[in-house]
Coordinates of N, CA and C in Angstrom, one line a residue:
X19 N 0.5 -0.8 0.2 CA -0.2 -0.1 -0.1 C 1.1 1.2 -0.4
X20 N 0.8 2.0 -1.2 CA 1.6 3.5 -0.9 C 0.7 4.9 -0.4
X21 N 1.8 5.5 0.4 CA 1.1 6.5 0.5 C 0.6 7.5 -0.5
X22 N -0.4 8.5 0.0 CA -0.3 9.7 -0.5 C -0.7 11.3 0.2
X23 N 0.1 11.5 0.2 CA 0.0 12.7 1.2 C -1.1 13.7 0.8
X24 N -2.0 14.2 2.4 CA -3.4 15.0 1.1 C -2.9 16.4 1.3
X25 N -2.0 16.7 1.3 CA -1.2 18.1 0.8 C -1.2 18.0 -1.0
X26 N -1.6 17.2 -1.3 CA -1.5 17.0 -3.2 C -2.7 17.5 -3.8
X27 N -3.0 17.3 -4.6 CA -4.1 17.4 -5.7 C -3.2 16.0 -7.0
X28 N -4.2 14.8 -7.2 CA -3.7 13.7 -8.1 C -4.0 14.2 -8.9
X29 N -4.0 13.5 -10.9 CA -4.3 13.3 -11.6 C -4.8 12.0 -12.6
X30 N -5.9 12.2 -12.8 CA -5.6 10.4 -13.2 C -4.9 9.8 -14.0
X31 N -3.6 10.6 -14.7 CA -2.4 9.9 -15.6 C -1.0 9.9 -14.8
X32 N -1.7 9.9 -12.9 CA -0.6 9.8 -11.9 C 0.3 11.0 -12.3
X33 N -0.1 12.2 -12.6 CA 0.9 12.9 -11.7 C 0.4 13.5 -10.8
X34 N 1.4 13.9 -9.8 CA 0.7 14.9 -8.9 C 1.1 16.5 -8.7
X35 N 0.3 17.6 -7.9 CA 0.7 18.3 -8.1 C 0.6 19.3 -6.5
X36 N 1.5 20.1 -6.3 CA 1.5 20.6 -4.7 C 1.9 22.1 -5.3
X37 N 0.7 23.0 -4.5 CA 0.5 24.7 -4.5 C 1.4 25.2 -3.7
X38 N 2.4 26.2 -4.1 CA 2.7 26.9 -2.8 C 2.9 28.3 -4.0
X39 N 2.5 29.5 -3.1 CA 2.4 31.0 -3.7 C 2.5 30.8 -5.1
X40 N 1.2 30.3 -6.0 CA 0.9 30.7 -7.0 C 1.6 29.5 -8.2
X41 N 3.0 28.3 -7.3 CA 4.0 27.8 -8.5 C 3.4 26.2 -8.0
X42 N 2.5 25.7 -8.9 CA 2.7 24.3 -9.1 C 3.7 23.3 -9.1
X43 N 4.7 22.2 -8.1 CA 5.6 21.1 -8.0 C 4.9 20.2 -8.8
X44 N 5.3 19.9 -9.6 CA 4.5 18.7 -10.4 C 6.1 17.0 -9.7
X45 N 5.0 16.1 -10.2 CA 6.1 14.7 -10.0 C 4.4 13.8 -9.7
X46 N 5.6 12.5 -10.2 CA 4.5 11.1 -10.5 C 4.6 10.5 -9.1
X47 N 3.6 9.9 -9.1 CA 2.9 9.6 -8.0 C 3.5 7.9 -7.1
X48 N 3.8 7.6 -6.2 CA 4.6 6.9 -5.8 C 3.5 4.9 -6.4
X49 N 2.4 5.1 -7.1 CA 2.1 3.7 -7.2 C 2.7 3.6 -8.8
X50 N 2.8 4.6 -9.6 CA 3.4 5.1 -10.7 C 4.7 3.9 -11.4
X51 N 5.3 5.3 -10.2 CA 6.3 4.7 -9.7 C 6.9 2.9 -9.9
X52 N 5.4 2.7 -9.2 CA 5.9 1.4 -9.1 C 5.5 0.4 -10.2
X53 N 4.6 0.9 -10.7 CA 4.4 0.4 -11.9 C 5.1 0.6 -13.6
X54 N 5.9 1.3 -13.0 CA 6.6 2.0 -14.2 C 8.2 1.0 -13.3
X55 N 8.4 0.2 -12.9 CA 9.8 -0.3 -12.3 C 12.1 0.8 -12.3
X56 N 12.4 -0.1 -12.3 CA 13.4 1.3 -12.6 C 13.6 2.1 -13.6
X57 N 14.1 3.2 -13.1 CA 13.7 4.5 -14.3 C 15.2 4.5 -14.4
X58 N 15.2 4.8 -15.5 CA 16.3 5.3 -16.3 C 16.7 5.8 -17.4
X59 N 15.2 6.9 -17.6 CA 16.1 8.0 -18.5 C 14.7 9.0 -18.1
X60 N 15.1 10.7 -18.0 CA 14.2 11.4 -18.1 C 14.1 12.5 -19.3
X61 N 13.1 13.2 -19.6 CA 13.2 13.8 -20.6 C 12.2 15.2 -20.5
X62 N 12.7 16.3 -20.0 CA 11.8 17.0 -19.7 C 11.8 18.3 -20.6
X63 N 11.0 19.0 -20.1 CA 11.3 21.0 -20.9 C 12.3 21.7 -20.5
X64 N 12.1 22.6 -21.6 CA 12.9 24.0 -21.1 C 12.4 24.6 -20.2
X65 N 13.4 25.4 -18.9 CA 12.4 26.6 -17.9 C 11.7 27.7 -19.0
X66 N 10.3 28.2 -19.0 CA 9.8 28.7 -20.0 C 8.6 28.5 -20.5
X67 N 9.3 27.2 -20.6 CA 8.0 26.4 -22.4 C 6.7 26.3 -21.4
X68 N 5.7 26.6 -22.2 CA 4.6 26.9 -21.6 C 3.7 25.8 -21.5
X69 N 2.5 25.0 -21.2 CA 1.9 24.0 -21.5 C 0.3 24.2 -21.2
X70 N -0.8 24.0 -22.1 CA -2.1 23.8 -20.9 C -2.0 21.6 -20.4
X71 N -3.3 22.2 -19.5 CA -3.4 21.4 -19.0 C -4.1 20.2 -19.9
X72 N -2.9 19.0 -19.2 CA -3.1 17.4 -20.4 C -2.2 17.6 -21.7
X73 N -1.2 18.4 -21.8 CA 0.3 18.6 -22.7 C 0.9 17.4 -21.7
X74 N 1.8 16.7 -23.2 CA 2.4 15.9 -22.5 C 3.9 17.3 -22.6
X75 N 4.2 17.3 -21.6 CA 5.7 18.2 -21.5 C 6.3 17.0 -20.9
X76 N 7.2 15.6 -20.8 CA 8.0 15.2 -21.0 C 8.1 13.5 -21.3
X77 N 9.3 12.7 -20.8 CA 9.1 11.2 -20.8 C 9.5 10.6 -20.2
X78 N 9.3 9.8 -19.1 CA 9.5 9.0 -18.4 C 9.9 7.2 -19.1
X79 N 11.4 6.6 -19.0 CA 10.9 5.3 -19.4 C 11.8 4.8 -18.6
X80 N 11.5 3.5 -18.4 CA 12.2 2.6 -17.7 C 12.3 1.3 -18.0
X81 N 13.1 0.5 -17.1 CA 12.9 -1.0 -18.2 C 12.6 -1.5 -18.8
X82 N 10.6 -1.3 -18.6 CA 9.8 -1.4 -19.2 C 8.8 -1.5 -19.8
X83 N 9.0 0.2 -20.0 CA 8.6 0.7 -20.7 C 9.1 2.3 -21.3
X84 N 8.3 2.8 -22.5 CA 8.2 4.8 -22.1 C 7.1 5.0 -21.9
X85 N 6.7 6.1 -20.9 CA 5.4 7.2 -20.9 C 5.5 8.2 -20.7
X86 N 4.3 8.8 -21.6 CA 4.6 10.5 -21.4 C 4.6 10.9 -20.2
X87 N 4.6 11.8 -19.7 CA 3.7 13.1 -18.4 C 3.3 14.1 -19.0
X88 N 2.3 14.2 -18.2 CA 1.7 15.0 -19.1 C 1.6 16.1 -17.4
X89 N 1.2 17.4 -18.3 CA 0.4 19.1 -16.9 C -0.9 18.1 -16.4
X90 N -0.4 18.9 -15.5 CA -2.0 19.2 -14.3 C -2.2 19.9 -14.7
X91 N -2.0 20.2 -15.0 CA -2.4 22.4 -14.8 C -1.4 23.0 -15.7
X92 N -2.2 24.0 -16.3 CA -1.5 25.3 -17.4 C -0.8 26.6 -16.6
X93 N 0.2 26.2 -17.7 CA 1.2 27.0 -16.9 C 2.4 26.7 -17.6
X94 N 3.7 28.1 -17.1 CA 4.5 27.9 -17.6 C 6.3 27.7 -16.4
X95 N 6.1 26.3 -16.9 CA 7.2 25.6 -16.8 C 8.5 26.8 -15.5
X96 N 8.3 27.5 -14.5 CA 9.9 28.1 -13.7 C 10.8 27.5 -13.3
X97 N 10.8 26.0 -13.0 CA 12.1 25.3 -12.7 C 11.8 23.5 -13.2
X98 N 13.1 23.4 -13.2 CA 13.3 21.9 -13.8 C 14.4 20.7 -12.9
X99 N 13.8 20.1 -12.8 CA 14.6 19.0 -11.2 C 15.5 18.7 -12.0
X100 N 17.1 19.1 -12.4 CA 17.9 19.1 -13.2 C 18.9 17.8 -12.3
X101 N 18.8 17.9 -11.2 CA 19.1 16.3 -10.3 C 18.4 14.8 -10.6
X102 N 17.6 15.1 -10.8 CA 16.4 14.2 -11.5 C 16.9 13.2 -12.8
X103 N 17.2 14.0 -13.5 CA 17.5 14.1 -14.8 C 18.7 13.0 -15.0
X104 N 20.2 14.0 -14.1 CA 21.4 13.1 -14.0 C 21.4 12.1 -13.1
X105 N 20.4 11.4 -12.3 CA 20.6 10.7 -11.8 C 18.5 9.9 -11.4
X106 N 18.1 9.6 -12.5 CA 16.4 8.6 -12.9 C 16.3 8.1 -11.9
X107 N 17.0 7.3 -11.4 CA 17.0 6.4 -10.7 C 16.5 6.6 -9.4
X108 N 16.6 7.9 -8.8 CA 16.6 8.2 -7.5 C 14.8 8.9 -7.0
X109 N 13.9 9.0 -8.8 CA 12.7 8.8 -8.3 C 11.8 8.0 -7.2
X110 N 12.4 6.7 -7.2 CA 11.7 6.2 -6.2 C 12.2 6.5 -4.8
X111 N 13.1 7.2 -4.5 CA 13.5 7.7 -2.8 C 12.8 8.4 -2.5
X112 N 12.2 9.5 -3.1 CA 11.5 10.6 -2.0 C 10.5 10.8 -3.3
X113 N 9.4 10.5 -4.0 CA 8.1 10.6 -4.8 C 7.6 12.1 -4.9
X114 N 7.4 12.1 -3.4 CA 7.1 14.3 -3.2 C 7.6 14.4 -2.2
X115 N 9.0 14.1 -2.2 CA 10.5 15.5 -1.6 C 10.8 15.7 -3.2
X116 N 12.3 15.4 -2.7 CA 12.8 15.4 -3.7 C 13.1 15.0 -5.2
X117 N 12.4 13.9 -5.7 CA 12.0 13.8 -6.6 C 11.4 14.4 -7.1
X118 N 10.5 15.8 -7.3 CA 9.6 16.2 -8.4 C 10.6 16.4 -9.7
X119 N 9.6 16.5 -10.6 CA 9.4 16.8 -12.2 C 10.2 18.4 -12.4
X120 N 9.3 19.0 -12.8 CA 9.3 20.6 -12.7 C 8.6 20.9 -12.0
X121 N 8.3 21.9 -11.9 CA 7.5 23.5 -11.0 C 7.5 24.5 -12.1
X122 N 5.8 25.0 -12.3 CA 4.5 25.5 -13.6 C 3.9 27.0 -12.0
X123 N 4.6 27.9 -12.7 CA 3.3 29.4 -12.5 C 1.7 28.8 -13.4
X124 N 1.0 28.3 -12.4 CA -0.3 28.4 -12.9 C -1.2 29.6 -13.0
X125 N -2.1 29.5 -14.5 CA -2.2 30.4 -15.1 C -4.0 29.8 -14.5
X126 N -4.2 29.2 -14.1 CA -5.9 28.9 -14.0 C -5.6 27.7 -12.6
X127 N -5.4 28.5 -11.1 CA -5.9 27.8 -10.3 C -6.5 27.3 -10.1
X128 N -8.0 27.6 -10.8 CA -9.5 26.6 -10.6 C -9.3 25.2 -11.6
X129 N -8.2 25.3 -12.1 CA -7.8 23.5 -12.9 C -7.7 22.5 -11.4
X130 N -7.1 22.8 -10.6 CA -6.7 21.8 -9.3 C -8.4 21.2 -8.4
X131 N -9.3 22.6 -9.0 CA -11.0 21.5 -8.1 C -11.0 21.0 -8.9
X132 N -10.7 20.5 -10.3 CA -10.8 19.2 -11.2 C -9.7 18.0 -10.6
X133 N -8.9 18.6 -10.7 CA -7.6 17.1 -9.4 C -8.6 16.2 -8.8
X134 N -8.5 14.9 -8.4 CA -8.5 14.4 -7.1 C -7.8 14.0 -5.7
X135 N -8.3 14.4 -4.4 CA -7.5 14.2 -3.3 C -6.9 13.0 -3.5
X136 N -6.4 13.0 -2.2 CA -5.7 11.9 -1.9 C -6.7 10.9 -2.0
X137 N -7.3 10.7 -1.2 CA -8.0 9.3 -0.6 C -9.1 8.8 -1.8
X138 N -9.5 9.9 -3.0 CA -9.9 10.0 -4.2 C -8.8 8.8 -4.8
X139 N -8.1 9.2 -4.9 CA -7.1 9.0 -5.8 C -6.8 8.0 -5.2
X140 N -6.1 7.4 -4.2 CA -5.9 5.9 -3.4 C -7.1 4.8 -3.9
X141 N -8.4 5.5 -3.7 CA -10.0 4.4 -4.2 C -9.3 3.9 -6.0
X142 N -8.6 5.1 -7.0 CA -9.0 4.6 -7.9 C -7.6 3.6 -8.1
X143 N -6.4 4.0 -7.7 CA -4.9 3.4 -8.3 C -6.2 1.8 -7.5
X144 N -6.5 1.5 -6.3 CA -6.5 0.2 -4.9 C -7.6 -0.6 -5.7
X145 N -8.4 0.4 -6.9 CA -9.4 -0.6 -7.6 C -10.7 -0.6 -6.4
X146 N -11.0 0.3 -5.5 CA -11.9 0.3 -4.7 C -12.9 1.3 -5.0

């Protein structure tokens, strides 16, 4: 059983968002990382790139598959986790802390209302 921090919002596509001062820190959930297996490569956008909600912003490559990562909110990338790009295998060590992928300056904070809470996401991935 995985833990899902209650201060985060979750997308159907297994990304999470933590919002502080109008900036969304985006990563992928422990469940998604577990499903992928050992992660060997990350492709993330440049700072200054803008995305709409649902747009692909990068890829995560594991020994099992290459998966797209989707922007759970609309906005402009203001930071990229370069340390994680250099050591993608670290994604599983702290998915909700040091293993964030990008930070996006939010264009539409109301989009967060369409995302799932921790209990909703947990129910979705556990099949209950």
